[in-house]
CSV table of C-alpha atoms and ligand atoms in Angstrom, one decimal:
chain,number,residue,atom,x,y,z
A,1048,MET,CA,117.4,28.8,142.5
A,1049,ALA,CA,117.1,28.4,138.3
A,1050,PHE,CA,118.2,31.4,137.1
A,1051,ASP,CA,121.0,33.6,138.3
A,1052,ALA,CA,119.7,36.1,136.7
A,1053,VAL,CA,116.2,38.2,136.0
A,1054,ILE,CA,115.7,40.7,133.7
A,1055,ALA,CA,112.7,42.6,134.1
A,1056,GLY,CA,113.0,43.6,130.0
A,1057,GLY,CA,113.5,42.7,126.3
A,1058,GLY,CA,115.1,46.5,125.2
A,1059,ILE,CA,118.5,46.8,123.9
A,1060,ILE,CA,119.6,46.5,126.7
A,1061,GLY,CA,118.1,43.9,128.0
A,1062,CYS,CA,118.9,41.4,125.6
A,1063,CYS,CA,122.6,42.9,125.4
A,1064,ALA,CA,123.1,42.7,129.7
A,1065,ALA,CA,120.9,39.3,128.4
A,1066,GLN,CA,123.7,37.7,126.2
A,1067,ALA,CA,126.8,38.9,128.8
A,1068,LEU,CA,125.4,37.1,130.9
A,1069,CYS,CA,125.4,33.9,129.8
A,1070,ASP,CA,128.5,34.3,127.8
A,1071,ILE,CA,129.9,34.0,132.0
A,1072,GLY,CA,128.2,31.1,132.1
A,1073,CYS,CA,124.9,32.5,134.1
A,1074,ARG,CA,121.4,31.1,133.6
A,1075,VAL,CA,118.7,33.5,132.9
A,1076,MET,CA,115.0,35.0,132.6
A,1077,ILE,CA,114.1,37.9,130.3
A,1078,VAL,CA,110.4,38.9,131.0
A,1079,GLU,CA,109.0,41.5,127.7
A,1080,ALA,CA,105.9,42.6,128.9
A,1081,ARG,CA,105.2,42.8,125.2
A,1082,GLU,CA,104.7,40.8,122.2
A,1083,ASN,CA,108.3,40.4,121.2
A,1084,LEU,CA,112.1,41.3,121.6
A,1085,LEU,CA,113.3,44.8,120.6
A,1086,THR,CA,109.5,46.3,120.0
A,1087,ALA,CA,109.5,49.1,122.0
A,1088,THR,CA,112.1,52.4,122.3
A,1089,SER,CA,115.0,50.2,121.4
A,1090,ALA,CA,113.1,49.0,117.6
A,1091,ALA,CA,112.9,53.1,116.7
A,1092,GLY,CA,116.5,53.7,117.2
A,1093,PHE,CA,118.4,55.3,113.9
A,1094,GLY,CA,122.2,52.3,114.5
A,1095,SER,CA,124.0,55.9,114.8
A,1096,LEU,CA,126.5,54.8,116.4
A,1097,THR,CA,127.8,58.4,117.9
A,1098,PRO,CA,129.9,58.2,121.7
A,1099,PHE,CA,131.3,61.7,120.9
A,1100,SER,CA,128.9,64.4,118.8
A,1101,ASP,CA,126.2,63.3,121.1
A,1102,PRO,CA,125.4,66.8,122.8
A,1103,PHE,CA,124.7,65.2,126.0
A,1104,PHE,CA,127.3,63.1,127.1
A,1105,ASP,CA,131.4,64.3,127.2
A,1106,GLY,CA,134.1,62.9,129.1
A,1107,ASP,CA,133.9,59.2,131.1
A,1108,ILE,CA,131.0,59.3,129.4
A,1109,ALA,CA,131.6,59.5,126.3
A,1110,GLU,CA,134.3,57.3,126.5
A,1111,PHE,CA,131.9,54.8,128.1
A,1112,ALA,CA,130.0,54.5,125.2
A,1113,ASN,CA,133.1,54.5,122.7
A,1114,GLN,CA,134.4,50.9,124.6
A,1115,SER,CA,131.2,49.8,123.0
A,1116,VAL,CA,131.4,50.9,119.7
A,1117,ARG,CA,134.9,48.9,120.3
A,1118,LEU,CA,133.0,46.4,121.3
A,1119,TYR,CA,130.7,46.7,118.0
A,1120,ARG,CA,133.4,46.6,115.4
A,1121,ASN,CA,135.9,43.9,117.2
A,1122,ASN,CA,133.1,41.3,118.8
A,1123,ILE,CA,130.4,42.2,117.6
A,1124,VAL,CA,130.5,43.0,113.8
A,1125,PRO,CA,132.3,39.8,113.2
A,1126,GLU,CA,130.7,37.4,115.6
A,1127,PHE,CA,127.2,38.3,113.9
A,1128,ALA,CA,128.0,38.5,110.6
A,1129,ARG,CA,129.3,35.1,110.8
A,1130,HIS,CA,125.4,34.0,110.3
A,1131,SER,CA,123.6,36.5,109.6
A,1132,ARG,CA,124.0,40.1,106.7
A,1133,LEU,CA,125.3,43.0,109.6
A,1134,ASP,CA,125.7,45.7,107.6
A,1135,PHE,CA,128.0,48.5,110.4
A,1136,VAL,CA,130.4,51.1,108.1
A,1137,ASP,CA,133.0,53.0,109.8
A,1138,GLU,CA,131.9,56.6,107.0
A,1139,GLY,CA,131.6,59.2,110.0
A,1140,LEU,CA,128.7,61.8,111.0
A,1141,LEU,CA,128.9,65.3,109.7
A,1142,GLN,CA,127.1,67.6,111.1
A,1143,LEU,CA,126.4,70.8,108.7
A,1144,PHE,CA,126.7,74.6,109.9
A,1145,ALA,CA,124.7,77.8,109.2
A,1146,SER,CA,127.6,79.8,109.4
A,1147,MET,CA,132.0,79.5,110.7
A,1148,ASP,CA,131.1,80.4,113.4
A,1149,ASP,CA,129.1,78.1,114.5
A,1150,LEU,CA,130.8,75.9,113.5
A,1151,GLU,CA,134.1,76.7,115.7
A,1152,GLU,CA,131.6,77.1,118.5
A,1153,SER,CA,131.0,74.2,118.5
A,1154,ARG,CA,134.4,72.8,117.9
A,1155,SER,CA,136.0,73.7,120.4
A,1156,ALA,CA,132.9,72.7,123.0
A,1157,ALA,CA,133.3,69.7,121.6
A,1158,LYS,CA,134.3,68.2,124.9
A,1159,GLY,CA,135.6,63.7,125.3
A,1160,CYS,CA,136.8,63.8,121.7
A,1161,ALA,CA,139.9,62.7,122.2
A,1162,GLY,CA,139.3,58.6,122.4
A,1163,ALA,CA,137.8,59.8,118.2
A,1164,LEU,CA,140.1,58.9,115.6
A,1165,ARG,CA,139.8,61.2,113.7
A,1166,GLY,CA,137.7,64.2,114.3
A,1167,PRO,CA,136.2,66.2,115.0
A,1168,ASN,CA,137.7,68.1,111.9
A,1169,PRO,CA,136.1,70.9,110.1
A,1170,LEU,CA,135.4,71.0,106.6
A,1171,SER,CA,134.5,73.2,104.4
A,1172,ARG,CA,131.6,73.4,102.0
A,1173,MET,CA,133.4,72.3,98.6
A,1174,GLU,CA,135.2,69.0,101.3
A,1175,VAL,CA,131.8,69.0,102.6
A,1176,LEU,CA,130.3,67.9,98.5
A,1177,ALA,CA,133.5,66.5,98.0
A,1178,LEU,CA,132.2,63.8,100.9
A,1179,GLU,CA,128.2,64.1,100.0
A,1180,PRO,CA,126.9,65.3,96.5
A,1181,ALA,CA,123.4,64.6,97.5
A,1182,LEU,CA,124.0,67.4,100.2
A,1183,ARG,CA,121.8,71.1,99.1
A,1184,GLY,CA,120.9,73.5,100.7
A,1185,ASP,CA,122.4,75.9,103.5
A,1186,PHE,CA,125.2,75.3,105.4
A,1187,ALA,CA,128.5,76.4,105.2
A,1188,GLY,CA,131.1,73.9,106.4
A,1189,ALA,CA,130.3,70.5,108.8
A,1190,LEU,CA,132.4,69.0,111.2
A,1191,LEU,CA,133.3,65.0,110.8
A,1192,TYR,CA,133.2,62.9,113.3
A,1193,ASP,CA,134.7,59.4,113.5
A,1194,GLU,CA,131.2,58.0,114.0
A,1195,PRO,CA,130.1,54.7,112.1
A,1196,TRP,CA,126.8,53.5,111.9
A,1197,ILE,CA,125.1,50.3,111.9
A,1198,ASP,CA,122.1,48.2,110.3
A,1199,LEU,CA,119.8,48.4,112.8
A,1200,GLU,CA,117.2,45.9,112.1
A,1201,GLN,CA,119.5,43.5,111.4
A,1202,LEU,CA,121.5,44.5,114.6
A,1203,LEU,CA,117.8,43.8,116.6
A,1204,GLN,CA,117.5,40.3,114.4
A,1205,SER,CA,120.9,39.0,115.1
A,1206,VAL,CA,120.2,40.1,119.1
A,1207,LYS,CA,116.5,38.3,119.2
A,1208,ASP,CA,118.4,34.9,116.7
A,1209,ARG,CA,120.8,34.9,119.5
A,1210,LEU,CA,118.7,34.6,122.3
A,1211,ALA,CA,116.5,32.2,121.1
A,1212,ARG,CA,119.2,29.7,120.0
A,1213,ASN,CA,120.9,30.1,123.2
A,1214,PRO,CA,119.5,27.3,126.3
A,1215,LYS,CA,121.3,29.2,129.0
A,1216,CYS,CA,118.1,31.7,128.2
A,1217,THR,CA,115.2,31.9,128.9
A,1218,ILE,CA,112.0,34.1,127.5
A,1219,LYS,CA,108.8,35.2,128.9
A,1220,LEU,CA,106.5,37.6,126.7
A,1221,LYS,CA,103.7,39.2,127.2
A,1222,THR,CA,104.9,39.2,131.2
A,1223,ARG,CA,104.8,42.4,132.8
A,1224,VAL,CA,106.8,42.2,135.9
A,1225,ASP,CA,104.3,43.8,138.6
A,1226,SER,CA,107.4,44.2,141.6
A,1227,VAL,CA,109.7,43.5,143.2
A,1228,ASP,CA,110.6,41.9,146.1
A,1229,THR,CA,114.3,43.1,147.0
A,1230,ASP,CA,113.8,40.8,150.7
A,1231,ALA,CA,113.2,37.7,148.9
A,1232,SER,CA,115.4,38.8,146.1
A,1233,ALA,CA,112.5,37.8,143.3
A,1234,VAL,CA,110.9,39.0,141.1
A,1235,CYS,CA,106.8,39.0,141.1
A,1236,LEU,CA,104.7,38.4,137.5
A,1237,ASP,CA,101.2,39.4,136.1
A,1238,THR,CA,100.6,35.6,136.0
A,1239,GLY,CA,101.0,36.0,139.7
A,1240,GLU,CA,103.9,33.4,139.2
A,1241,ARG,CA,107.0,34.7,141.3
A,1242,VAL,CA,110.0,34.8,140.0
A,1243,ALA,CA,113.5,33.9,142.2
A,1244,ALA,CA,116.7,34.3,141.4
A,1245,GLY,CA,120.6,35.4,142.4
A,1246,GLU,CA,120.6,38.9,140.8
A,1247,ILE,CA,117.4,41.1,139.2
A,1248,VAL,CA,117.8,43.2,137.1
A,1249,LEU,CA,115.5,46.2,135.7
A,1250,ALA,CA,116.0,47.5,131.8
A,1251,THR,CA,112.7,48.5,131.8
A,1252,GLY,CA,114.1,52.5,129.5
A,1253,LEU,CA,112.5,55.4,131.0
A,1254,GLY,CA,108.9,55.5,128.9
A,1255,GLU,CA,105.3,54.5,129.6
A,1256,THR,CA,105.9,51.2,132.1
A,1257,ALA,CA,109.2,52.0,133.7
A,1258,VAL,CA,109.4,51.3,137.6
A,1259,LEU,CA,107.3,54.1,139.8
A,1260,GLY,CA,108.7,55.6,141.9
A,1261,PHE,CA,111.4,55.6,140.8
A,1262,PRO,CA,113.5,57.4,139.0
A,1263,ARG,CA,109.7,58.5,137.1
A,1264,PRO,CA,109.1,61.3,138.9
A,1265,GLU,CA,113.0,63.4,137.5
A,1266,MET,CA,112.0,62.1,133.7
A,1267,GLU,CA,111.8,64.6,130.7
A,1268,TRP,CA,109.7,63.2,127.9
A,1269,ILE,CA,112.5,63.5,124.2
A,1270,ARG,CA,109.7,62.0,121.4
A,1271,GLY,CA,112.1,60.7,117.7
A,1272,GLU,CA,109.4,59.8,114.8
A,1273,GLY,CA,111.7,58.3,112.4
A,1274,LEU,CA,110.9,56.9,108.5
A,1275,ARG,CA,112.6,55.2,106.6
A,1276,VAL,CA,112.8,56.6,102.4
A,1277,ARG,CA,113.8,55.8,98.8
A,1278,LEU,CA,115.5,59.0,97.9
A,1279,PRO,CA,114.4,59.8,94.0
A,1280,ALA,CA,116.3,57.8,91.0
A,1281,ASP,CA,117.9,61.0,90.2
A,1282,SER,CA,120.0,61.5,94.2
A,1283,PRO,CA,123.6,60.1,95.1
A,1284,HIS,CA,123.5,57.9,98.0
A,1285,LEU,CA,124.8,58.9,101.3
A,1286,LEU,CA,127.7,57.7,103.1
A,1287,ARG,CA,127.6,59.2,105.8
A,1288,HIS,CA,124.7,60.2,108.7
A,1289,VAL,CA,124.1,63.6,108.5
A,1290,TYR,CA,122.0,66.2,110.5
A,1291,HIS,CA,121.7,70.1,110.6
A,1292,GLY,CA,118.8,72.0,113.5
A,1293,LYS,CA,116.5,69.5,114.1
A,1294,GLY,CA,117.0,66.7,111.3
A,1295,PHE,CA,118.8,63.9,110.6
A,1296,VAL,CA,119.8,60.9,107.9
A,1297,THR,CA,120.6,57.7,108.8
A,1298,PRO,CA,121.9,56.1,105.1
A,1299,ARG,CA,122.2,52.3,104.6
A,1300,MET,CA,123.6,49.7,102.6
A,1301,ASP,CA,119.8,49.3,100.7
A,1302,GLY,CA,119.9,52.9,99.4
A,1303,THR,CA,117.1,53.7,101.8
A,1304,CYS,CA,117.3,56.5,104.0
A,1305,LEU,CA,115.9,56.7,107.7
A,1306,LEU,CA,115.1,60.5,109.1
A,1307,GLY,CA,114.5,62.2,112.1
A,1308,SER,CA,113.6,64.7,114.2
A,1309,THR,CA,113.1,65.3,117.7
A,1310,TYR,CA,111.0,67.1,119.7
A,1311,VAL,CA,111.0,68.5,123.5
A,1312,LEU,CA,107.5,67.7,124.9
A,1313,GLU,CA,105.9,69.6,128.1
A,1314,GLU,CA,106.6,67.8,130.8
A,1315,PRO,CA,103.6,64.8,131.2
A,1316,ARG,CA,102.1,64.4,134.5
A,1317,SER,CA,100.4,62.0,133.5
A,1318,ILE,CA,100.3,58.8,131.6
A,1319,GLY,CA,97.1,60.2,129.6
A,1320,GLU,CA,99.0,63.3,129.2
A,1321,THR,CA,101.3,61.8,127.8
A,1322,ASP,CA,99.4,60.1,125.4
A,1323,ARG,CA,97.5,63.3,124.1
A,1324,ALA,CA,100.8,64.6,123.6
A,1325,LYS,CA,102.2,62.0,121.3
A,1326,GLU,CA,98.9,61.7,119.6
A,1327,SER,CA,99.2,65.4,118.8
A,1328,ILE,CA,102.8,65.1,117.6
A,1329,ARG,CA,101.7,62.1,115.3
A,1330,ALA,CA,99.5,64.4,113.5
A,1331,THR,CA,102.7,66.0,112.6
A,1332,THR,CA,105.9,63.8,112.0
A,1333,GLU,CA,105.5,63.2,108.6
A,1334,ALA,CA,105.3,66.9,107.1
A,1335,ASP,CA,107.7,67.4,110.6
A,1336,VAL,CA,110.5,65.2,109.5
A,1337,THR,CA,110.4,65.9,105.8
A,1338,GLU,CA,111.1,69.4,106.2
A,1339,ALA,CA,114.1,69.5,109.0
A,1340,CYS,CA,116.5,67.0,106.8
A,1341,ALA,CA,115.1,69.1,103.6
A,1342,ALA,CA,117.1,71.7,105.2
A,1343,PHE,CA,119.6,70.3,103.4
A,1344,LEU,CA,118.7,67.0,101.7
A,1345,PRO,CA,115.7,69.3,99.6
A,1346,GLN,CA,115.5,65.6,97.7
A,1347,VAL,CA,114.0,64.1,100.8
A,1348,ARG,CA,110.6,66.2,99.8
A,1349,ARG,CA,110.1,63.7,96.7
A,1350,SER,CA,110.7,60.3,98.3
A,1351,GLU,CA,108.9,57.7,98.5
A,1352,VAL,CA,108.3,56.7,102.5
A,1353,LEU,CA,108.5,53.4,103.2
A,1354,ARG,CA,107.9,53.1,106.8
A,1355,ARG,CA,106.9,55.5,109.5
A,1356,TRP,CA,107.6,54.9,113.1
A,1357,SER,CA,108.7,56.5,116.8
A,1358,GLY,CA,109.2,56.9,120.2
A,1359,TRP,CA,110.3,58.2,124.0
A,1360,ARG,CA,113.5,59.1,124.5
A,1361,PRO,CA,112.8,59.5,128.7
A,1362,ARG,CA,116.3,61.0,129.8
A,1363,SER,CA,116.4,61.2,134.1
A,1364,ARG,CA,116.7,65.1,134.3
A,1365,ASP,CA,120.4,65.1,134.3
A,1366,HIS,CA,120.4,63.6,131.4
A,1367,PHE,CA,122.5,60.7,132.4
A,1368,PRO,CA,122.0,57.2,132.4
A,1369,ILE,CA,121.4,55.1,135.7
A,1370,LEU,CA,123.3,52.3,136.3
A,1371,GLY,CA,124.1,49.8,139.4
A,1372,ARG,CA,122.1,50.2,142.4
A,1373,LEU,CA,120.5,52.4,144.2
A,1374,VAL,CA,123.0,51.2,147.4
A,1375,GLU,CA,126.4,49.7,146.9
A,1376,GLY,CA,125.3,44.9,147.7
A,1377,GLU,CA,121.3,46.1,147.8
A,1378,GLY,CA,118.8,45.1,145.9
A,1379,PRO,CA,117.8,44.9,142.1
A,1380,ILE,CA,120.8,46.7,139.6
A,1381,LEU,CA,119.6,49.6,137.5
A,1382,ALA,CA,120.0,50.2,133.9
A,1383,LEU,CA,117.2,52.8,132.9
A,1384,GLY,CA,117.7,55.6,131.0
A,1385,PHE,CA,120.0,56.2,128.1
A,1386,LEU,CA,118.0,58.6,126.2
A,1387,GLY,CA,119.4,58.9,122.4
A,1388,LEU,CA,122.3,56.4,122.6
A,1389,GLY,CA,121.0,53.4,123.9
A,1390,VAL,CA,121.9,51.3,120.9
A,1391,THR,CA,125.1,52.8,121.3
A,1392,MET,CA,126.4,52.1,124.7
A,1393,ALA,CA,124.2,48.5,125.2
A,1394,PRO,CA,127.2,45.9,124.5
A,1395,ARG,CA,129.5,47.8,127.2
A,1396,VAL,CA,126.3,48.3,129.9
A,1397,GLY,CA,125.8,44.4,129.3
A,1398,GLN,CA,129.0,43.8,129.8
A,1399,VAL,CA,129.0,46.0,132.8
A,1400,VAL,CA,126.2,44.3,134.3
A,1401,ALA,CA,127.3,40.7,133.6
A,1402,GLU,CA,130.9,42.1,136.1
A,1403,MET,CA,129.0,43.6,138.1
A,1404,VAL,CA,126.9,40.0,138.9
A,1405,ALA,CA,130.7,38.1,138.6
A,1406,THR,CA,132.8,40.4,141.4
A,1407,GLY,CA,130.4,43.2,142.5
A,1408,THR,CA,132.1,45.7,140.9
A,1409,THR,CA,131.1,49.3,139.9
A,1410,ALA,CA,134.3,50.1,138.9
A,1411,ALA,CA,134.1,50.9,135.3
A,1412,ILE,CA,131.1,52.4,135.7
A,1413,PRO,CA,131.3,56.6,135.2
A,1414,SER,CA,129.9,58.2,138.4
A,1415,ARG,CA,127.9,60.6,137.0
A,1416,MET,CA,125.8,57.5,135.5
A,1417,LEU,CA,125.9,56.1,138.9
A,1418,ALA,CA,122.6,54.4,139.8
A,1419,ALA,CA,123.2,55.3,143.4
A,1420,ARG,CA,122.6,59.3,143.2
A,1421,PHE,CA,119.4,58.5,143.6
A,1422,ASN,CA,119.7,56.7,146.6
A,1423,GLN,CA,118.4,59.3,149.0
A,1424,ILE,CA,114.9,58.9,147.1
A,1425,ASP,CA,113.5,56.0,148.8
A,1426,THR,CA,111.0,54.5,146.4
A,1427,ARG,CA,109.8,51.8,148.4
A,1428,PRO,CA,105.8,52.1,149.6
A,1429,PRO,CA,105.8,52.7,153.5
A,1430,GLY,CA,106.5,49.7,155.4
A,1431,SER,CA,106.8,47.4,153.0
A,1432,GLY,CA,110.3,45.6,151.5
A,1433,VAL,CA,108.2,45.8,148.2
A,1434,LYS,CA,109.3,47.7,145.4
A,1435,PRO,CA,106.7,49.1,142.6
A,1436,VAL,CA,107.1,48.3,139.0
B,1730,FAD,C1,113.6,57.5,116.9
B,1730,FAD,C2,115.3,57.7,118.3
B,1730,FAD,C3,116.4,57.5,117.5
B,1730,FAD,C4,117.0,57.2,118.0
B,1730,FAD,N1,118.4,56.1,117.5
B,1730,FAD,C5,119.6,56.3,118.1
B,1730,FAD,C6,121.0,56.1,117.2
B,1730,FAD,O1,120.9,56.2,116.3
B,1730,FAD,N2,121.7,56.0,118.4
B,1730,FAD,C7,121.9,55.3,119.1
B,1730,FAD,O2,122.8,55.1,120.2
B,1730,FAD,N3,120.0,54.9,120.0
B,1730,FAD,C8,119.1,55.8,119.2
B,1730,FAD,N4,118.0,56.0,120.3
B,1730,FAD,C9,117.6,56.1,121.2
B,1730,FAD,C10,117.3,54.0,121.8
B,1730,FAD,O3,116.6,53.4,121.1
B,1730,FAD,C11,117.4,54.0,123.6
B,1730,FAD,O4,118.3,54.0,123.9
B,1730,FAD,C12,117.3,52.3,123.4
B,1730,FAD,O5,116.7,51.4,122.1
B,1730,FAD,C13,116.6,52.1,124.9
B,1730,FAD,O6,116.9,50.1,124.8
B,1730,FAD,P1,116.6,50.3,126.1
B,1730,FAD,O7,116.6,48.8,126.0
B,1730,FAD,O8,116.0,51.1,128.2
B,1730,FAD,O9,114.8,51.0,126.2
B,1730,FAD,P2,113.2,49.1,125.3
B,1730,FAD,O10,113.9,49.3,124.5
B,1730,FAD,O11,112.3,50.2,125.7
B,1730,FAD,O12,113.6,48.2,126.4
B,1730,FAD,C14,112.4,48.4,128.0
B,1730,FAD,C15,111.7,47.3,127.6
B,1730,FAD,O13,111.5,47.5,129.4
B,1730,FAD,C16,110.1,46.7,128.7
B,1730,FAD,N5,109.1,46.3,130.4
B,1730,FAD,C17,109.0,47.8,130.8
B,1730,FAD,N6,108.2,47.3,131.8
B,1730,FAD,C18,108.3,46.7,131.5
B,1730,FAD,C19,107.7,45.4,133.0
B,1730,FAD,N7,106.7,46.2,134.1
B,1730,FAD,N8,108.2,43.9,133.1
B,1730,FAD,C20,108.1,43.4,131.3
B,1730,FAD,N9,108.7,44.6,131.1
B,1730,FAD,C21,108.9,46.1,130.6
B,1730,FAD,C22,109.4,47.0,127.3
B,1730,FAD,O14,108.0,46.6,127.5
B,1730,FAD,C23,109.9,47.5,126.5
B,1730,FAD,O15,110.4,46.4,125.7
B,1730,FAD,C24,117.0,56.4,119.4
B,1730,FAD,C25,115.2,56.7,120.7
B,1730,FAD,C26,114.8,57.3,119.6
B,1730,FAD,C27,113.0,57.5,119.7
């Protein structure tokens, strides 16, 4: 076999899995449907590394994400910064609250924060303004989490460059994995080629081109929107990423800010419906994102918009990522459904995929994330060993 592993999907999850596999000596092929790696949901991310403040992930899943943040801090940032610029700011995240009662409620509900170095620490409005004088609007206080941000565009470029330089990694672009022949441990490509490999990893996200039959019917569709803006010259620069209600702002070292907001859609029953929902959201994107963020940073109404983008954050019905095999020791490794934390979790996911390939162990995967929880769903077309992708 020419490859030890073939990875369907060249997003941040597939690329980190490829890197981790190359690091243990595997020969890897990444098959990516788009013109380039890291251009789907991963390009929509903000680079906020938020293991503890994410509303869906707590306990061992938050700790799994925190292990990934440690990999960024201790391994990836120092290593990548030797070759190119990679801004990583450990300055924390501020979650603003309209009332101190809301703050206390959220603080006592904040689970899984035992591993955080500080926080979430409650701050009064005065304390918040001392940290971030740019903030305005109607908030009584904030929780400060010890969560960093990374410049995502710089990170994606470094990830891509590193894989392109790696002789163990073959990258096949503009090519779809059409199906997986589990029995023969091979993928069938839309070019008609068949690629056999010791392991198959499905890192196809959970968007429009994800695995058919599984776990697509189990999805909720969430859309995230982003704007990169330059704040007016008279506005103090933000250091921390800040969120309040539906809006969030992540600063960049170059003085720009990323503004974002999240929309939960009615469940689309077909891809056509998904597309229509997408169109209707695009029409309101800029105004909605701006208004959501202007509630605590009114200067954004006077800011210059440099870039607009959006992406799906589809999640499994139980909200948890899907990692590992459906059946122990059989079939492809799934690494899907990372919701709003895929960038945060990717390095640790890559490590775990490499551990699975090297030793077969899934011990490091929190049980709520194990793909095997879906193993009662038979995704095979009747009478065949071929799984549609
Ligand atoms: C607006 C927004 C902001 C976000 N901010 C953050 C953040 O600050 N921090 C954070 O941690 N996360 C954030 N996220 C979430 C994060 O971006 C995702 O969780 C992550 O990018 C998922 O990566 P992925 O590799 O699973 O998916 P993707 O990036 O979608 O990659 C999947 C790839 O698979 C390819 N593919 C699919 N099917 C096939 C096939 N059959 N054959 C070949 N290729 C295929 C696709 O073309 C795609 O390139 C954000 C998301 C959005 C939308």
